[in-house]
mmCIF file of C-alpha atoms in Angstrom:
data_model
loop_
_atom_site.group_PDB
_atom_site.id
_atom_site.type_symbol
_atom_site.label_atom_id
_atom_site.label_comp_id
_atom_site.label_asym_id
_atom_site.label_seq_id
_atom_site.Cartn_x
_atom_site.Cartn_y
_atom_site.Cartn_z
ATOM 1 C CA UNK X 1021 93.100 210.321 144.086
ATOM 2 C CA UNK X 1022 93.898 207.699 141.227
ATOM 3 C CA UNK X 1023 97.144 208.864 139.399
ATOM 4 C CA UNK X 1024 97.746 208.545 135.600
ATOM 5 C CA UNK X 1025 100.303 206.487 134.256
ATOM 6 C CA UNK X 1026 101.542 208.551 131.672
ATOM 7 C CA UNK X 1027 104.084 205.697 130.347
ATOM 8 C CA UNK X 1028 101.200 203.456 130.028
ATOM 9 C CA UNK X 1029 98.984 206.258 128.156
ATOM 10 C CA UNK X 1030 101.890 206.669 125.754
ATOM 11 C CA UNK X 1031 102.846 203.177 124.928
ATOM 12 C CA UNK X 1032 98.855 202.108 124.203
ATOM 13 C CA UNK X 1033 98.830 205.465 122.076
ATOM 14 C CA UNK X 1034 102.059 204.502 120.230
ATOM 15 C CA UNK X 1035 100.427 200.778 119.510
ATOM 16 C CA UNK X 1036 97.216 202.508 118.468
ATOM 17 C CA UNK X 1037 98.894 205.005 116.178
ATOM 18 C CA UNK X 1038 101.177 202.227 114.698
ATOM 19 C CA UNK X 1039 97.829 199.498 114.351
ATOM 20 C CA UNK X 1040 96.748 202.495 111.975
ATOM 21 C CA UNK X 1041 99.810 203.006 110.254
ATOM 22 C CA UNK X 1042 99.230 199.016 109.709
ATOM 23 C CA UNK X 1043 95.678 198.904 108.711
ATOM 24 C CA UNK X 1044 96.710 201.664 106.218
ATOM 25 C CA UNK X 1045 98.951 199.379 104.582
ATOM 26 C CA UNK X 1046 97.340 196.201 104.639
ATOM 27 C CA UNK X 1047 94.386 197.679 103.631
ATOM 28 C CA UNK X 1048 96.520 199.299 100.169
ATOM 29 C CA UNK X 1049 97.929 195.817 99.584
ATOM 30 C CA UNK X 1050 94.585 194.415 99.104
ATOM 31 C CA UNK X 1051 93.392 196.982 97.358
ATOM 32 C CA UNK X 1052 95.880 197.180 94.611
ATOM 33 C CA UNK X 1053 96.331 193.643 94.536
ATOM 34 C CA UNK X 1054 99.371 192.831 96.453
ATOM 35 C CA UNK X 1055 97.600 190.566 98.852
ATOM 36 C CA UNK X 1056 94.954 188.935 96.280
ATOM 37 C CA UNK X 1057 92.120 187.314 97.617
ATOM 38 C CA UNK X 1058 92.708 183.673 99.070
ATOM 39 C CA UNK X 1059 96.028 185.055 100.877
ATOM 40 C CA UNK X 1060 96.170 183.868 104.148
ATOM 41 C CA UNK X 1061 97.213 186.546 106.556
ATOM 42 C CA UNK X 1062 99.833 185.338 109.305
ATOM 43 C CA UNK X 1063 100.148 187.807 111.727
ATOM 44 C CA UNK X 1064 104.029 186.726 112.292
ATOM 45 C CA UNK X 1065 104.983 187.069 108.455
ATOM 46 C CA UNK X 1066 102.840 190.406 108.456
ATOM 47 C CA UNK X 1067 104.905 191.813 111.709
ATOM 48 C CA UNK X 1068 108.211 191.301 109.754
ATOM 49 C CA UNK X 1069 107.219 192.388 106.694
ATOM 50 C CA UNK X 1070 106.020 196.130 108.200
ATOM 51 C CA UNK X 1071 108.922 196.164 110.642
ATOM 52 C CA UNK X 1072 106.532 196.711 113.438
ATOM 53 C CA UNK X 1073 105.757 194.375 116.305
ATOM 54 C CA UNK X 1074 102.719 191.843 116.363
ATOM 55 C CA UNK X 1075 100.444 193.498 118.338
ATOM 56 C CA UNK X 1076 99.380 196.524 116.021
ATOM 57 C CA UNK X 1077 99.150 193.923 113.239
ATOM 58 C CA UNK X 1078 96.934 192.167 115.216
ATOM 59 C CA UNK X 1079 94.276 195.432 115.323
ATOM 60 C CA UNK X 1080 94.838 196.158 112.125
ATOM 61 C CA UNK X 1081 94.042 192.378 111.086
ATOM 62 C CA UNK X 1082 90.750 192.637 113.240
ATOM 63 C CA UNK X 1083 89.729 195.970 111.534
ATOM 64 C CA UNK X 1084 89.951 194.275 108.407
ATOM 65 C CA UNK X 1085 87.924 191.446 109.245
ATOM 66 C CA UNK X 1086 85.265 193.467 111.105
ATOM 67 C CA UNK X 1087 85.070 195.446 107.874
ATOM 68 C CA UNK X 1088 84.153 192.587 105.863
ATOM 69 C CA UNK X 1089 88.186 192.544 104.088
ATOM 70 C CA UNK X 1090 89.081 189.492 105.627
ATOM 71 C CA UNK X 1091 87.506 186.384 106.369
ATOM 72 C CA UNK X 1092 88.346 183.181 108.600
ATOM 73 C CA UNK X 1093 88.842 180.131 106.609
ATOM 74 C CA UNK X 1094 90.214 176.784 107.587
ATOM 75 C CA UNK X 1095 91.302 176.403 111.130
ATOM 76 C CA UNK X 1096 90.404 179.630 112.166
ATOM 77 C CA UNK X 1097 92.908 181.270 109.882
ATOM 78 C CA UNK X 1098 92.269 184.974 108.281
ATOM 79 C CA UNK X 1099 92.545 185.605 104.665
ATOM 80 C CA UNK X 1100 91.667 188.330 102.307
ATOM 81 C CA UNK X 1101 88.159 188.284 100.981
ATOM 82 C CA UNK X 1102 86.570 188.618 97.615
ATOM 83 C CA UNK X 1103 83.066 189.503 97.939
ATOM 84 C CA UNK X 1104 81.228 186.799 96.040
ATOM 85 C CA UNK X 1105 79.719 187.510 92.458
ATOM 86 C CA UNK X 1106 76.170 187.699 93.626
ATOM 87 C CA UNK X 1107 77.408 190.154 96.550
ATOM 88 C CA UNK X 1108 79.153 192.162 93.380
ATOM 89 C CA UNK X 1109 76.601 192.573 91.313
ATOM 90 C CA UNK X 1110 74.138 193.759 94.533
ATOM 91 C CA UNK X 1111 77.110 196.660 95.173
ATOM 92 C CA UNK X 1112 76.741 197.646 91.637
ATOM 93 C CA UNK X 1113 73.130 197.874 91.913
ATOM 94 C CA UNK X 1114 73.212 200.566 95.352
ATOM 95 C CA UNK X 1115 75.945 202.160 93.033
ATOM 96 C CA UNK X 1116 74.636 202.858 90.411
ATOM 97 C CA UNK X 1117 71.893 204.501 92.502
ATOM 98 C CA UNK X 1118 73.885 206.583 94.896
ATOM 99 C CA UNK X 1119 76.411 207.300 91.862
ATOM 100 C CA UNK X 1120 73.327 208.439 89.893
ATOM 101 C CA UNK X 1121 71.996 210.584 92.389
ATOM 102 C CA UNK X 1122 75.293 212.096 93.056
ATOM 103 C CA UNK X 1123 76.040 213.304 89.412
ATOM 104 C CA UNK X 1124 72.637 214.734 89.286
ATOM 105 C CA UNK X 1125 73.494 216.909 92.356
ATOM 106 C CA UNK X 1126 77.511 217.121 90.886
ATOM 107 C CA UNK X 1127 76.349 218.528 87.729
ATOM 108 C CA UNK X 1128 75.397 222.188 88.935
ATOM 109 C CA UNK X 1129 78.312 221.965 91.986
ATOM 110 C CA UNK X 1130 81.414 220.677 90.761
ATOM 111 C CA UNK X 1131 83.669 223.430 89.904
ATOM 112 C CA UNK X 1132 84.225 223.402 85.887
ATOM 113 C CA UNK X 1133 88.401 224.281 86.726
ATOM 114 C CA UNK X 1134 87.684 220.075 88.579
ATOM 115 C CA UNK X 1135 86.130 218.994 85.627
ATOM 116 C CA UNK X 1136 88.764 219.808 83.447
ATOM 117 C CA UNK X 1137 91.383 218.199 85.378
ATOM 118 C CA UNK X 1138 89.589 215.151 85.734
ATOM 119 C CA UNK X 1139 89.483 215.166 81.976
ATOM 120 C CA UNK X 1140 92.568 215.436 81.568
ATOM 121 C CA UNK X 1141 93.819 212.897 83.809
ATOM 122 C CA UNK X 1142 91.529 210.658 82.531
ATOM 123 C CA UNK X 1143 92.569 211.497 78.592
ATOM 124 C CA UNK X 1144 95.920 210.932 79.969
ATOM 125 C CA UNK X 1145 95.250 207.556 81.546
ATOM 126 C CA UNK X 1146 93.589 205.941 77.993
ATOM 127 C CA UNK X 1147 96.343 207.929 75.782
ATOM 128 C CA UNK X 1148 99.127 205.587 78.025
ATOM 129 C CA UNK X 1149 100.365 202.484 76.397
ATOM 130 C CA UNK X 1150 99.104 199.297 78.444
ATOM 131 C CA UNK X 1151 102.457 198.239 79.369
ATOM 132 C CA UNK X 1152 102.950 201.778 81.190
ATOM 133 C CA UNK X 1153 99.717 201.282 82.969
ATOM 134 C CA UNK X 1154 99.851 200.463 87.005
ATOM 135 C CA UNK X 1155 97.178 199.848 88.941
ATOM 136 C CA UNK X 1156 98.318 202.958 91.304
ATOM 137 C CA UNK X 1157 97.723 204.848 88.839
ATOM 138 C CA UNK X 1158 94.243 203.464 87.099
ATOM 139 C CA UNK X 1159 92.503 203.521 91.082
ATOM 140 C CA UNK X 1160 93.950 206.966 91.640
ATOM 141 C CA UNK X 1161 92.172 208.425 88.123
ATOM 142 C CA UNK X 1162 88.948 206.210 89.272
ATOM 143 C CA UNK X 1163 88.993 207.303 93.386
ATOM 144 C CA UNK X 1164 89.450 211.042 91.508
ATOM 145 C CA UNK X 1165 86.315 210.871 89.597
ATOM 146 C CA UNK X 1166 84.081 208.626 91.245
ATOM 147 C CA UNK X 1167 84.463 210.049 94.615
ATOM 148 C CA UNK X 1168 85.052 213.555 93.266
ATOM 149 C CA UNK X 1169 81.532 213.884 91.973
ATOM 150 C CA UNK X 1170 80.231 212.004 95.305
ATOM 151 C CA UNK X 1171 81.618 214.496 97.402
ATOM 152 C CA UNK X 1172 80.381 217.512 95.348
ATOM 153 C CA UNK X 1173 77.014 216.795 95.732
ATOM 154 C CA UNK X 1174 76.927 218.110 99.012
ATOM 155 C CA UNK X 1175 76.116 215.185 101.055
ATOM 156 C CA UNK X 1176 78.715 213.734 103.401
ATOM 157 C CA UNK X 1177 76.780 210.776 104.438
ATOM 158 C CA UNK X 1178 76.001 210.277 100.499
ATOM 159 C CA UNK X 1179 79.212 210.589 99.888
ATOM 160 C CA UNK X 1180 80.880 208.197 102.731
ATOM 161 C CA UNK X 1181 78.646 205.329 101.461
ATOM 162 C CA UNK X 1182 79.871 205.981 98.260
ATOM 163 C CA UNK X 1183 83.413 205.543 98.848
ATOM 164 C CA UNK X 1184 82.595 202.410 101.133
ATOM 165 C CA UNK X 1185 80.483 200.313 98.576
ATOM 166 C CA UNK X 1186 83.446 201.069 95.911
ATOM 167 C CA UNK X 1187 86.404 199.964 98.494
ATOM 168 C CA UNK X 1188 84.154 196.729 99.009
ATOM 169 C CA UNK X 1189 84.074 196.155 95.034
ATOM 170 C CA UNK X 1190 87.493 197.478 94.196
ATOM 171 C CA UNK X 1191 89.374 193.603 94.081
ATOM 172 C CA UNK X 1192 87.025 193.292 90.897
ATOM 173 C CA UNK X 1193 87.872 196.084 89.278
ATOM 174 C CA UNK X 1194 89.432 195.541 85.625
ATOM 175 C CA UNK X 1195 90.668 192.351 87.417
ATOM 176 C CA UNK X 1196 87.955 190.248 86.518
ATOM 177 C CA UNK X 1197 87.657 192.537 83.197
ATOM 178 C CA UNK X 1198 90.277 194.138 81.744
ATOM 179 C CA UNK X 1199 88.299 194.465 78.529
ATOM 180 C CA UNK X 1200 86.376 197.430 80.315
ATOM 181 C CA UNK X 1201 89.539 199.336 80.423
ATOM 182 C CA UNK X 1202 88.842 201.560 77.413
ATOM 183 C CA UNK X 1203 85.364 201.279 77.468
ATOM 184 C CA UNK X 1204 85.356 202.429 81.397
ATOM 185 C CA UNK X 1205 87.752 205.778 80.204
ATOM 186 C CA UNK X 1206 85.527 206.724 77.524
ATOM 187 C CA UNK X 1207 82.134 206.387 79.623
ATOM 188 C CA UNK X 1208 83.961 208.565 82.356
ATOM 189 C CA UNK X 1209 84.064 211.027 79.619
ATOM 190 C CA UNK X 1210 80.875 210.857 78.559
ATOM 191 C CA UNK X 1211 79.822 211.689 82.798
ATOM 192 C CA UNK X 1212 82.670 214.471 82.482
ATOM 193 C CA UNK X 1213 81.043 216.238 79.468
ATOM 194 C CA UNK X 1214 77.432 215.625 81.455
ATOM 195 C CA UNK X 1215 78.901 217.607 84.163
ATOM 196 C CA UNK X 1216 80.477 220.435 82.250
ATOM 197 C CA UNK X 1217 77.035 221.158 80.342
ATOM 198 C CA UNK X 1218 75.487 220.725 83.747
ATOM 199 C CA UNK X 1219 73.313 218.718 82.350
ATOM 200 C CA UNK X 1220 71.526 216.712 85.744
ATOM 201 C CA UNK X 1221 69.897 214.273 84.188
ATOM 202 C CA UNK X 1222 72.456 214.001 81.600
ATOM 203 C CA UNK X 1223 75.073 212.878 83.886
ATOM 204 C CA UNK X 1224 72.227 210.956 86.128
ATOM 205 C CA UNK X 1225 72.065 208.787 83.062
ATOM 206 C CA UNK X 1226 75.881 208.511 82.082
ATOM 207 C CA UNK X 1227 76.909 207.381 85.352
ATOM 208 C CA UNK X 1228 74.190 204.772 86.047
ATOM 209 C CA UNK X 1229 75.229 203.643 82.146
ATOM 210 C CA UNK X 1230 78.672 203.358 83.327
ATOM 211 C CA UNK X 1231 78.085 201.601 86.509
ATOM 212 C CA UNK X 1232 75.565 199.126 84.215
ATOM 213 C CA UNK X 1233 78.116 198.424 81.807
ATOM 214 C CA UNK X 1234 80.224 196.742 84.572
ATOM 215 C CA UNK X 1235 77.824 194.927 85.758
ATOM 216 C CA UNK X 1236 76.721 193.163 82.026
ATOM 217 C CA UNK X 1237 80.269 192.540 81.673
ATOM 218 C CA UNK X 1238 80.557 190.337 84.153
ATOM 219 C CA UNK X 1239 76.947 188.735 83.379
ATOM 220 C CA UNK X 1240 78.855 188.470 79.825
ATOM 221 C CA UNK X 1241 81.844 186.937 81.384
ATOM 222 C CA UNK X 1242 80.623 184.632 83.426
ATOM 223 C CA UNK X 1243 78.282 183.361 80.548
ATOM 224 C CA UNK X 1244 81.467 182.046 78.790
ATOM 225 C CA UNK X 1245 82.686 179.908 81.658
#
């Protein structure tokens, strides 16, 4: 009879659990910019940064290259990735499809109690001066309504690919144009008041507007290189 060693189970599920705790917070520093693209991961620097030993920084670091966040470069080093412009503007285009589709099917589901909330936070977010403004705060008001009205259509799969395609774009986001700041709060309340009149094709149309507008402003910015 083969016996279990229990110590053994436990350590690999304490390196597992902590190699998640690790992803988790690699994966946030890209996101809101703390790592930007280019930055050359070092497994050593990473370790002592978390306060956690090499080997769960290790997974985490091969997580977030198999998931297309991190790239080799020279010498076989890893460093954060920036999907390319041309990768960009292909996201934008499945976006705005899946996005459009899900506000059709948001706009007789999502609870009109969420709608107002999202409002607000969203008034909120353009009412705050720019020097108040963290990028916390602007991807938290996005995730809210972008996702929100992905995951009230009542499709999980819809919904997962949703999220994905907007993690993979989110080192763009008012990065590359800041100009779309107010623009980007006033179309998301435009979508909002689509959804409140449950208006499908209404808010079909405002959120593949919306998802369009970001993509001509970078045609627009690049234009002026």
């Amino acid at each position: 009879m083969q016996t279990l060693d229990i110590d053994r189970i436990l350590q690999g599920t304490r390196i597992q659990s902590l190699a998640g705790q690790a992803y988790q917070q690699l994966f946030e520093m890209i996101q809101l910019g703390r790592l930007p693209a280019g930055t050359l991961l070092q497994e050593r620097n990473l370790a002592e940064a978390l306060d956690i030993s090499r080997t769960p920084v290790r997974e985490a670091l091969s997580r977030l290259e198999h998931e297309g966040f991190a790239v080799r470069v020279a010498r076989g080093q890893l460093a954060v990735k920036a999907p390319s412009v041309h990768e960009y503007m292909e996201i934008l285009r499945v976006r705005a499809l899946l996005e459009g589709e899900s506000a059709w099917h948001a706009a007789t589901r999502l609870d009109l109690d969420a709608i107002e909330v999202l409002t607000q936070q969203v008034t909120t977010l353009l009412e705050t001066p720019p020097e108040a403004r963290t990028s916390e705060h602007l991807h938290r008001v996005d995730d809210a309504l972008h996702n929100g009205i992905a995951v009230a259509a009542d499709n999980q799969l819809l919904a997962r690919m949703v999220a994905d395609l907007r993690l993979k774009t989110r080192v763009f986001d008012l990065v590359q144009v800041p100009e779309r700041f107010e623009p980007g709060c006033r179309e998301h309340l435009t979508i909002l008041d689509r959804l409140r009149s449950r208006d499908t094709e209404g808010a079909r149309a405002a959120m593949e507007a919306h998802i369009g507008n970001v993509r001509q402003s970078i045609i627009n910015r690049l234009a002026h290189i």
